[in-house]
CSV table of N, CA and C in Angstrom, one decimal:
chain,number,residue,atom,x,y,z
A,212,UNK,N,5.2,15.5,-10.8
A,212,UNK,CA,5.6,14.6,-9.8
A,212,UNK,C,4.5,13.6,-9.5
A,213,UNK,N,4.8,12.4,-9.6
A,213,UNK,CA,4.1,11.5,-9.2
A,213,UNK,C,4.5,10.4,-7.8
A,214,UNK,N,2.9,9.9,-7.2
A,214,UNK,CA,3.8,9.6,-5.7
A,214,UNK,C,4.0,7.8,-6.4
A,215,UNK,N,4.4,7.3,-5.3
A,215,UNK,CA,4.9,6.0,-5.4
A,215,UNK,C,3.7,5.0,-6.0
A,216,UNK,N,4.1,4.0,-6.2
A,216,UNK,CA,2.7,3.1,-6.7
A,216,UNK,C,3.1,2.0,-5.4
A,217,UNK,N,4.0,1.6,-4.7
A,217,UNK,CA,4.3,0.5,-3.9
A,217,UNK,C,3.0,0.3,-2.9
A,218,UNK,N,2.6,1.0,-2.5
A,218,UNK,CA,1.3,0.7,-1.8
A,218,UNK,C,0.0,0.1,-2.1
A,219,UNK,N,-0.2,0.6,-3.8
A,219,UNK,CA,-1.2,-0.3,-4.7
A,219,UNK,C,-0.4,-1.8,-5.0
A,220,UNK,N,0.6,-1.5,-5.4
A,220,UNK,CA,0.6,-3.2,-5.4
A,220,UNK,C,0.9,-3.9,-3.8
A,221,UNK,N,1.5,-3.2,-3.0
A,221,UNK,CA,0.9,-4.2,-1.7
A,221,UNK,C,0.0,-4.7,-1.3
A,222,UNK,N,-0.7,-3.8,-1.7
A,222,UNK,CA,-2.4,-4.1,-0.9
A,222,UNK,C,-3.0,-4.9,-1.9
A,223,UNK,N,-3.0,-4.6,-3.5
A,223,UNK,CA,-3.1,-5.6,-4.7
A,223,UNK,C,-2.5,-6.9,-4.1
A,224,UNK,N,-1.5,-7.2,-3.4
A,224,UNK,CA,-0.8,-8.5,-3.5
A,224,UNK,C,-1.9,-9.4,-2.4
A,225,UNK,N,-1.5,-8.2,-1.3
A,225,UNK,CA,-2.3,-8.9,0.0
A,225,UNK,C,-3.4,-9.2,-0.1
A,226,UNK,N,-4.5,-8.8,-0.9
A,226,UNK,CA,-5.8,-8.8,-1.1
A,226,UNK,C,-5.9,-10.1,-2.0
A,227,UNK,N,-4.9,-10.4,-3.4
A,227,UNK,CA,-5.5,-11.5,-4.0
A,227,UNK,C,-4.8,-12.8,-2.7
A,228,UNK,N,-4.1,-12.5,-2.2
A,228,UNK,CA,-3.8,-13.7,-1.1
A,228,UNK,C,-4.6,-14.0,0.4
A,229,UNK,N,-5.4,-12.9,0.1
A,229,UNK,CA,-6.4,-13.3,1.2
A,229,UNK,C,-7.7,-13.8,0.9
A,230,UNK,N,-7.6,-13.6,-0.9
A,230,UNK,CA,-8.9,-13.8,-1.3
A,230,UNK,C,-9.0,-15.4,-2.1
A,231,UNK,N,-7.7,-15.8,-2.4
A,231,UNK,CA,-7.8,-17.1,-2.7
A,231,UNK,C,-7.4,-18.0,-1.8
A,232,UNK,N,-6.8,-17.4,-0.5
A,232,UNK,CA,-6.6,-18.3,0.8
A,232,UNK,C,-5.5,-19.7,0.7
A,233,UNK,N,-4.6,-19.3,-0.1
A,233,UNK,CA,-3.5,-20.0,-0.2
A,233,UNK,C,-1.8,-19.5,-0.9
A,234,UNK,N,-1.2,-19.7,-0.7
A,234,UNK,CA,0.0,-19.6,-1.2
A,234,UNK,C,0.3,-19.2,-2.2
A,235,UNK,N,0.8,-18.1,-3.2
A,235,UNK,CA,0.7,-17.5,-4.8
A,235,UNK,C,2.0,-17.5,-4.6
A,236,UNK,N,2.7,-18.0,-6.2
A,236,UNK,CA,3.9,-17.6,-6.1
A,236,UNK,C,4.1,-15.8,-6.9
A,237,UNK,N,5.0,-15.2,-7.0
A,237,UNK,CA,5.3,-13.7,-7.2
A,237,UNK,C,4.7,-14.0,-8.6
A,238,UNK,N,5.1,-14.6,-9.5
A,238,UNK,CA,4.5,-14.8,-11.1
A,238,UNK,C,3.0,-14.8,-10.6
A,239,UNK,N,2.5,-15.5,-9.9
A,239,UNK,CA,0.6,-15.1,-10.6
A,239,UNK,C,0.2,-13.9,-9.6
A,240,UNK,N,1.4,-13.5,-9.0
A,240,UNK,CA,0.6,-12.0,-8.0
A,240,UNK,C,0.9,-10.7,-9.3
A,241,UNK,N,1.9,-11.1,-10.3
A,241,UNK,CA,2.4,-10.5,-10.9
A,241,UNK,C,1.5,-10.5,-12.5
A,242,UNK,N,1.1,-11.7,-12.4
A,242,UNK,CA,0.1,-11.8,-13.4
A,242,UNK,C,-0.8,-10.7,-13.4
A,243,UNK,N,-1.5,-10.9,-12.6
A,243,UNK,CA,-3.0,-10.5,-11.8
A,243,UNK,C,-2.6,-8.6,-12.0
A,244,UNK,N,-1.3,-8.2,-11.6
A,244,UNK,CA,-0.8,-6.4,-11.4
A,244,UNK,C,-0.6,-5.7,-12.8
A,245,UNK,N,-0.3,-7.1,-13.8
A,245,UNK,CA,0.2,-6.9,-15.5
A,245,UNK,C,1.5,-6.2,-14.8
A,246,UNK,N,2.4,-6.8,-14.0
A,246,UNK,CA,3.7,-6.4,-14.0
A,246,UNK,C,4.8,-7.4,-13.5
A,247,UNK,N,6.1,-7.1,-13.4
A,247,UNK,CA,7.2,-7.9,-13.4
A,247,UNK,C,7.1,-8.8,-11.9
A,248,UNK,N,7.2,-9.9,-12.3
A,248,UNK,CA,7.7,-10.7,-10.9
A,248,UNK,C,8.7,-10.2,-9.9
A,249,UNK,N,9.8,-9.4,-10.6
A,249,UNK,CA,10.5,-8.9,-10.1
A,249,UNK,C,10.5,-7.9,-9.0
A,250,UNK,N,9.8,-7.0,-9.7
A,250,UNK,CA,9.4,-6.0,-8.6
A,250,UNK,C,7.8,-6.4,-7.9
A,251,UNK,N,7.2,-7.1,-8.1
A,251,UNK,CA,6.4,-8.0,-7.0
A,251,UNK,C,7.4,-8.7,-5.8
A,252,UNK,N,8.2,-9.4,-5.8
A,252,UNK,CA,9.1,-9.5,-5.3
A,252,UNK,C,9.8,-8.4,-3.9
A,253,UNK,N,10.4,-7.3,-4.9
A,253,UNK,CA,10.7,-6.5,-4.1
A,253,UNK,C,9.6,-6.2,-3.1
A,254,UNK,N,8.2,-5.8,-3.6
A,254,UNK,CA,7.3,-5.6,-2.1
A,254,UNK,C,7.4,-6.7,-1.7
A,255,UNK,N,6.9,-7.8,-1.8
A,255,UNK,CA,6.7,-9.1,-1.0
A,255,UNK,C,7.7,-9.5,-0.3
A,256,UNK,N,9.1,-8.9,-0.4
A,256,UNK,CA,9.7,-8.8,0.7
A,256,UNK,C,9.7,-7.5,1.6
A,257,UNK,N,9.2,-6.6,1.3
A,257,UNK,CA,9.2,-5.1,2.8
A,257,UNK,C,8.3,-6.0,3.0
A,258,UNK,N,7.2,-6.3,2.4
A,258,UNK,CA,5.7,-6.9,3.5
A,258,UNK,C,6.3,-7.9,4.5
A,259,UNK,N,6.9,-8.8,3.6
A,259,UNK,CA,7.6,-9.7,5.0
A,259,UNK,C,8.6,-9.7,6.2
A,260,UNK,N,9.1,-8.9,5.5
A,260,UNK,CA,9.8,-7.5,6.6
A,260,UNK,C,9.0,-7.1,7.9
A,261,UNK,N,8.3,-6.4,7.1
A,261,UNK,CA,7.0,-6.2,8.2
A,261,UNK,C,6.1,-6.8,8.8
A,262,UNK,N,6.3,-8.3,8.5
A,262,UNK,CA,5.5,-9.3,9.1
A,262,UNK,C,4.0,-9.6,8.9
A,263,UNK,N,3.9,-9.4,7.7
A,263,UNK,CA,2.4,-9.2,6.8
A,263,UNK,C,2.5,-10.3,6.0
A,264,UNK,N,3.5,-10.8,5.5
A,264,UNK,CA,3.7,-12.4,4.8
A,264,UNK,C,4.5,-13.1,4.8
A,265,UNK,N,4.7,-14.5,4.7
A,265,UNK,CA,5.5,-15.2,4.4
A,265,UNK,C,5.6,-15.9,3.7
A,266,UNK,N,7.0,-16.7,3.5
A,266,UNK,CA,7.5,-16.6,1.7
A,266,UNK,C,8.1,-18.2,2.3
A,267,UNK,N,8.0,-19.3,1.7
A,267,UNK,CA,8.4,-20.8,1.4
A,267,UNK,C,8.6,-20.8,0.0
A,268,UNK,N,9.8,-21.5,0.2
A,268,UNK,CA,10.9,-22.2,-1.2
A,268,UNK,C,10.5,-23.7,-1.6
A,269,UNK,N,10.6,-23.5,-2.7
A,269,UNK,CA,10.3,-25.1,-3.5
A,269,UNK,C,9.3,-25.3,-3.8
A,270,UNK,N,9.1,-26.5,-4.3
A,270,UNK,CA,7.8,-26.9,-5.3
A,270,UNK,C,6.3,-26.8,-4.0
A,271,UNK,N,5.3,-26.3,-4.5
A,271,UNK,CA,4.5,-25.6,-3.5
A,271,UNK,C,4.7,-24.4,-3.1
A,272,UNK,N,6.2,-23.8,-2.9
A,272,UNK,CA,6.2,-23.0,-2.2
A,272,UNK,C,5.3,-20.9,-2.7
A,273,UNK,N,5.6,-20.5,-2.0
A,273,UNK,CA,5.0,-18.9,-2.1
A,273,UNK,C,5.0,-17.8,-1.5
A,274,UNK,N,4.3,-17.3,-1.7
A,274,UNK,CA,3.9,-16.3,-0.6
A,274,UNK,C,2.3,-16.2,0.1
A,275,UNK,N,2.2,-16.0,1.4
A,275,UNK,CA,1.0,-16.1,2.1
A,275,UNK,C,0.5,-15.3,3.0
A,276,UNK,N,-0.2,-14.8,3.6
A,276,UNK,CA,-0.5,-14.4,4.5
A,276,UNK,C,0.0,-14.7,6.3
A,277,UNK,N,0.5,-13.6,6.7
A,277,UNK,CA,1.4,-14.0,8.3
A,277,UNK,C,0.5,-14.1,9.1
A,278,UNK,N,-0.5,-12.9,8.7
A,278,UNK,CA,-1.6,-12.2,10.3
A,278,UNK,C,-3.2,-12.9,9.0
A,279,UNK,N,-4.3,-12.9,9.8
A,279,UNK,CA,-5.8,-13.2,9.3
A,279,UNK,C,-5.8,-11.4,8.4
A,280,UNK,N,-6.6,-11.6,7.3
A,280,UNK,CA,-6.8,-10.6,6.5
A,280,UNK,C,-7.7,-9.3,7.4
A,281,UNK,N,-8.0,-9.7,8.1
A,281,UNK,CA,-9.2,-8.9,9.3
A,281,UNK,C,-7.8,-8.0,10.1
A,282,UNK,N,-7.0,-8.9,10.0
A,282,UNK,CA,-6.0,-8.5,11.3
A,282,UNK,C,-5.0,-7.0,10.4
A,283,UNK,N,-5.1,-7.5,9.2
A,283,UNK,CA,-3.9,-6.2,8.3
A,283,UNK,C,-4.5,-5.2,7.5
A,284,UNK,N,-4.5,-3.9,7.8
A,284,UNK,CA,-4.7,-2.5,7.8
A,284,UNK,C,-3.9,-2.0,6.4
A,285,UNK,N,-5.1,-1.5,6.1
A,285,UNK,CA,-3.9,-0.6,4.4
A,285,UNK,C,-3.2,0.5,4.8
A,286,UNK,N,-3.0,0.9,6.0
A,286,UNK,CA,-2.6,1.5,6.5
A,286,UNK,C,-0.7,0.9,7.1
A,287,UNK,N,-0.9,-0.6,7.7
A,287,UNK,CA,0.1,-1.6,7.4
A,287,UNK,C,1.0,-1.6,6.5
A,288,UNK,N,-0.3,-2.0,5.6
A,288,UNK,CA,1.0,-2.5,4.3
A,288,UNK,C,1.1,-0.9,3.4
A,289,UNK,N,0.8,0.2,4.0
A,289,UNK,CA,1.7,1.0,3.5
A,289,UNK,C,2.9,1.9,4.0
A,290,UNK,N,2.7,1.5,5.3
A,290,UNK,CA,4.2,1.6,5.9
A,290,UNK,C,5.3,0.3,5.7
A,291,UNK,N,4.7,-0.2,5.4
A,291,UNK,CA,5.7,-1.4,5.3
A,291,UNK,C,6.4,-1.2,4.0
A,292,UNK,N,5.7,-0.2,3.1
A,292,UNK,CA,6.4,-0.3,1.4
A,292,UNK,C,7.3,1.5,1.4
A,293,UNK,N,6.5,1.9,1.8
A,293,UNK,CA,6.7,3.5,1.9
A,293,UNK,C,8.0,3.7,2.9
A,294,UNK,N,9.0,4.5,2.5
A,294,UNK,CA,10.0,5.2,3.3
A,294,UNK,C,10.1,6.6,3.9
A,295,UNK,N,9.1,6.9,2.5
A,295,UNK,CA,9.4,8.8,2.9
A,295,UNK,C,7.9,9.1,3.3
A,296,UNK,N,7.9,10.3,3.9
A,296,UNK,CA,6.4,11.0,3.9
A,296,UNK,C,5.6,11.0,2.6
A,297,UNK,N,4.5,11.1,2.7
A,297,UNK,CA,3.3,11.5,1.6
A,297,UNK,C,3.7,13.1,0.3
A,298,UNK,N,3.6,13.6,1.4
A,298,UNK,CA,4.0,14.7,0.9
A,298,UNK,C,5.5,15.1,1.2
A,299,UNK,N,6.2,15.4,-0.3
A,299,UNK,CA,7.3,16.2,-0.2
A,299,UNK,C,7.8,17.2,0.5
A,300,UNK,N,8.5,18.0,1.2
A,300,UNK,CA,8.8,18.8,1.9
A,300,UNK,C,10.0,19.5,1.1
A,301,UNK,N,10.0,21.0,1.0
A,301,UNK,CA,11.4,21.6,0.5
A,301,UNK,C,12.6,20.9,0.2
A,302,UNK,N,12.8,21.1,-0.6
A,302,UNK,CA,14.7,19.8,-0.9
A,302,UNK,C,15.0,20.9,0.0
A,303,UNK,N,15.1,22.3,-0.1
A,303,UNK,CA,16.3,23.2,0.3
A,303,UNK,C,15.4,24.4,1.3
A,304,UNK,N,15.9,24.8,2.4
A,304,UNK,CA,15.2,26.1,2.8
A,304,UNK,C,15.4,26.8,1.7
A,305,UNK,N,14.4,27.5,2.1
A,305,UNK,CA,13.7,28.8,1.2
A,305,UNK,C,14.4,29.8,1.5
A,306,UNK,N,14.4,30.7,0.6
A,306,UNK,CA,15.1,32.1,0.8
A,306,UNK,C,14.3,32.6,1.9
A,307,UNK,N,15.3,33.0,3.5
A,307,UNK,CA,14.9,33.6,4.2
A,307,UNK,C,14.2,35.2,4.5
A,308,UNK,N,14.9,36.4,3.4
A,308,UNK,CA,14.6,37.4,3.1
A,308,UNK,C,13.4,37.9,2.5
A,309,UNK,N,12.6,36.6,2.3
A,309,UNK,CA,11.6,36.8,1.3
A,309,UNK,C,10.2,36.4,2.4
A,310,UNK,N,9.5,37.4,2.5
A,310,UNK,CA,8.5,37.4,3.4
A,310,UNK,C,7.9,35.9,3.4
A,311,UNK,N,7.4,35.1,1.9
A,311,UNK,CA,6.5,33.8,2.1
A,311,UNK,C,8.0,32.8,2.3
A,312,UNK,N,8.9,32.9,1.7
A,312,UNK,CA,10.1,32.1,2.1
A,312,UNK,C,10.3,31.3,3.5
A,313,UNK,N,9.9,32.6,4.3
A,313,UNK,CA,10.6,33.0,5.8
A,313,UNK,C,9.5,32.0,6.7
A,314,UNK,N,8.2,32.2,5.8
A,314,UNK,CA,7.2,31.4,7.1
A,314,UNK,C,6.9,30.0,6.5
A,315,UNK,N,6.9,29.7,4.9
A,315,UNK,CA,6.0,29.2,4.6
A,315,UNK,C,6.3,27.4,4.8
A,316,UNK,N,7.5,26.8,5.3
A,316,UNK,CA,8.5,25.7,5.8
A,316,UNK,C,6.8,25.2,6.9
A,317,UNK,N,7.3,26.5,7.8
A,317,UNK,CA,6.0,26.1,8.8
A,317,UNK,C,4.7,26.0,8.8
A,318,UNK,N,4.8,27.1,8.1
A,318,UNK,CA,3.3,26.3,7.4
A,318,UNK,C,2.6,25.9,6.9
A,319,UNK,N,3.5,25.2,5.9
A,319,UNK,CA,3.2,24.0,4.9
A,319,UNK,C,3.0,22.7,5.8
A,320,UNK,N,4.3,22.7,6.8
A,320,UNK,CA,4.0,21.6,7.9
A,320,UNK,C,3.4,20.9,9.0
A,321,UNK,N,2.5,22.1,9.2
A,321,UNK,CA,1.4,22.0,9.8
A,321,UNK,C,0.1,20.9,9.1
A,322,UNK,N,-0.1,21.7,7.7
A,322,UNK,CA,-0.6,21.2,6.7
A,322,UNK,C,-0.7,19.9,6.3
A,323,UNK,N,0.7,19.9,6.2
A,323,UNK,CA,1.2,18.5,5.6
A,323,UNK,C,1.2,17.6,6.8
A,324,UNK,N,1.2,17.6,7.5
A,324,UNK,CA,1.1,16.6,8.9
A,324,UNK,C,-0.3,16.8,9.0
A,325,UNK,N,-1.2,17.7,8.7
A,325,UNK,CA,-2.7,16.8,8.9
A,325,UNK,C,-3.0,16.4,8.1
A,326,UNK,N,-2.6,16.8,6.5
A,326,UNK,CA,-3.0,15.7,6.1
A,326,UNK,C,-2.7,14.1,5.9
A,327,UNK,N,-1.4,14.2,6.3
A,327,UNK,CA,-0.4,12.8,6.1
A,327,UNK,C,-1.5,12.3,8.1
A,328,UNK,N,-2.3,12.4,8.6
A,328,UNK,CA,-2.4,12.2,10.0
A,328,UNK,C,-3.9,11.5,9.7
A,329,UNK,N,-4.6,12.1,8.5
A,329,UNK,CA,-6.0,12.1,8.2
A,329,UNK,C,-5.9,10.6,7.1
A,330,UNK,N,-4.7,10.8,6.3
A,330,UNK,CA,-4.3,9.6,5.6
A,330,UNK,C,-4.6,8.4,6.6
A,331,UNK,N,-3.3,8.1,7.6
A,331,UNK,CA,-3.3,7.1,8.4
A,331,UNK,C,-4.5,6.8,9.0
A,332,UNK,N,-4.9,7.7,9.7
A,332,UNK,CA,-6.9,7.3,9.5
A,332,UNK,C,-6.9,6.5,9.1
A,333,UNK,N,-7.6,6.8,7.8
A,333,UNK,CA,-8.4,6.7,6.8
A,333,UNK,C,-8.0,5.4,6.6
A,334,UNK,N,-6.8,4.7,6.6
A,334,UNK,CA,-6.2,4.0,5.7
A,334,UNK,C,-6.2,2.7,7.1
A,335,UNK,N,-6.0,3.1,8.6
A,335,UNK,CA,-6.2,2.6,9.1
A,335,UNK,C,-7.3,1.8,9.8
A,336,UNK,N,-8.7,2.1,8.9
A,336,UNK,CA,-9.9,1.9,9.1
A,336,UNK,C,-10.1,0.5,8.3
A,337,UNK,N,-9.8,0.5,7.4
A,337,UNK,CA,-9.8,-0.1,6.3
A,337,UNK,C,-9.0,-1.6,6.2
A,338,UNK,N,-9.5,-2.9,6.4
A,338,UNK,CA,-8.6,-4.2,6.5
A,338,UNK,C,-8.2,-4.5,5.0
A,339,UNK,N,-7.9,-5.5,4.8
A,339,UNK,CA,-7.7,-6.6,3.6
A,339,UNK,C,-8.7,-7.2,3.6
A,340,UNK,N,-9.6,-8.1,4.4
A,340,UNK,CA,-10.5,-8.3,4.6
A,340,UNK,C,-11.3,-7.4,3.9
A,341,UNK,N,-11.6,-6.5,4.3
A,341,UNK,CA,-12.4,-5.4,3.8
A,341,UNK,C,-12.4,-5.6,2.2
A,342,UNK,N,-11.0,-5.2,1.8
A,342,UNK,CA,-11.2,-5.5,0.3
A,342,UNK,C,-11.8,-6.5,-0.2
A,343,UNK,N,-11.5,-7.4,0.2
A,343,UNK,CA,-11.6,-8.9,-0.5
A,343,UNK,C,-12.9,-8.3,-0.5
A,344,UNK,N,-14.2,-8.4,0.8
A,344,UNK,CA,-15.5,-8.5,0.5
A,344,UNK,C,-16.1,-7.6,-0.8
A,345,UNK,N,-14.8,-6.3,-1.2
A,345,UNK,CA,-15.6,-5.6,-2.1
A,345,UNK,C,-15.1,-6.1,-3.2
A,346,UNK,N,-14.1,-6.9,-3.2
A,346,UNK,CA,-13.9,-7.5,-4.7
A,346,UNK,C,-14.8,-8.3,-4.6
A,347,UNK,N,-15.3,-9.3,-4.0
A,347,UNK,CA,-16.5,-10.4,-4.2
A,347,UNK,C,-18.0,-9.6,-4.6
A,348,UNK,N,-18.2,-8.7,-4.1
A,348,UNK,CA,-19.5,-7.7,-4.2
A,348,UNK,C,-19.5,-7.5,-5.5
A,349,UNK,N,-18.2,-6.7,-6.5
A,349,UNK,CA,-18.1,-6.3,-7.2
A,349,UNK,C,-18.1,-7.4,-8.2
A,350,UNK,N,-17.6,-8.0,-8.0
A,350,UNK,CA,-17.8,-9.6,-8.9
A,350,UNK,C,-18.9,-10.5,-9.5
A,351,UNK,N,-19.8,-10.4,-7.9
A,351,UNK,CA,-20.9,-10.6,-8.5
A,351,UNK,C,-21.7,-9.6,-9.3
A,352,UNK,N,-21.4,-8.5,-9.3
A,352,UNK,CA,-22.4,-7.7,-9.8
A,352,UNK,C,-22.0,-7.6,-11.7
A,353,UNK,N,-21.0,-8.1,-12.0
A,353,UNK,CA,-20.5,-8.0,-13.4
A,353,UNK,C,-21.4,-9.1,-14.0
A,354,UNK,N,-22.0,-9.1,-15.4
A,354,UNK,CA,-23.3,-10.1,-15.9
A,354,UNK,C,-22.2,-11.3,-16.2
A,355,UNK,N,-22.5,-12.4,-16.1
A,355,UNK,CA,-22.4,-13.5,-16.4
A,355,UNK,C,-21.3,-13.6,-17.6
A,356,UNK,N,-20.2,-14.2,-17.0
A,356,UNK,CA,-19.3,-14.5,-18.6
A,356,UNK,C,-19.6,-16.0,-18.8
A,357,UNK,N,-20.4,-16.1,-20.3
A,357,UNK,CA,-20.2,-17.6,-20.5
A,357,UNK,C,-19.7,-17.8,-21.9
């Protein structure tokens, strides 16, 4: 089981749009991911949804940033892409008769709600801004392409 990737390309999208400070259309956000405009698309609308960007039609037009990159949380744009919890939870109760069956619902959920709690943290510490400065950091430190 693998979890979603919609959060990496949000924060991938938001970040090169905060970092070139203008307007990209879905093709060079889609460039930049090595994936389809299409499903660039699909996030760049939950993000807009969520009020993290906005989208203009016609020649010029794109996608941009709503709020300052300081102001949006990776924690943001991954509610904004995400529907379900982090962690899975039982499709089905567990056989009741069976001693780890009977408890283990609860407390896996304990579990799983600190860690899905420790996520949001984490995730909420952390800007767009923030990125950007470590893509520039990182940037420079790569030797010289001539």
């Amino acid at each position: 089981m693998s979890l979603s990737s919609r959060s990496a390309v949000a924060i991938h999208a938001l970040t090169m749009l905060a970092r070139w400070e203008r307007s990209l259309t879905s093709a060079e956000i889609a460039e930049s991911l090595a994936s389809n405009p299409v499903l660039v698309r699909r996030i760049l609308g939950s993000l807009r949804d969520a009020g993290l960007v906005l989208s203009s039609e016609g020649r010029g037009g794109g996608w941009s940033l709503a709020r300052g990159p300081r102001e949006i949380t990776l924690h943001d744009a991954h509610i904004a892409v995400e529907a379900e919890q982090v962690l899975a939870r039982h499709p089905h109760p567990p056989n009741s008769e069976c001693e780890v069956g009977r408890h283990i619902q609860a407390i896996l959920e304990v579990e799983f709600q600190a860690a899905e709690q420790a996520m949001r943290e984490r995730l909420g510490r952390t800007t767009i801004d923030d990125l950007v400065s470590q893509v520039l950091i990182a940037e420079r430190s790569l030797p010289s392409r001539r």
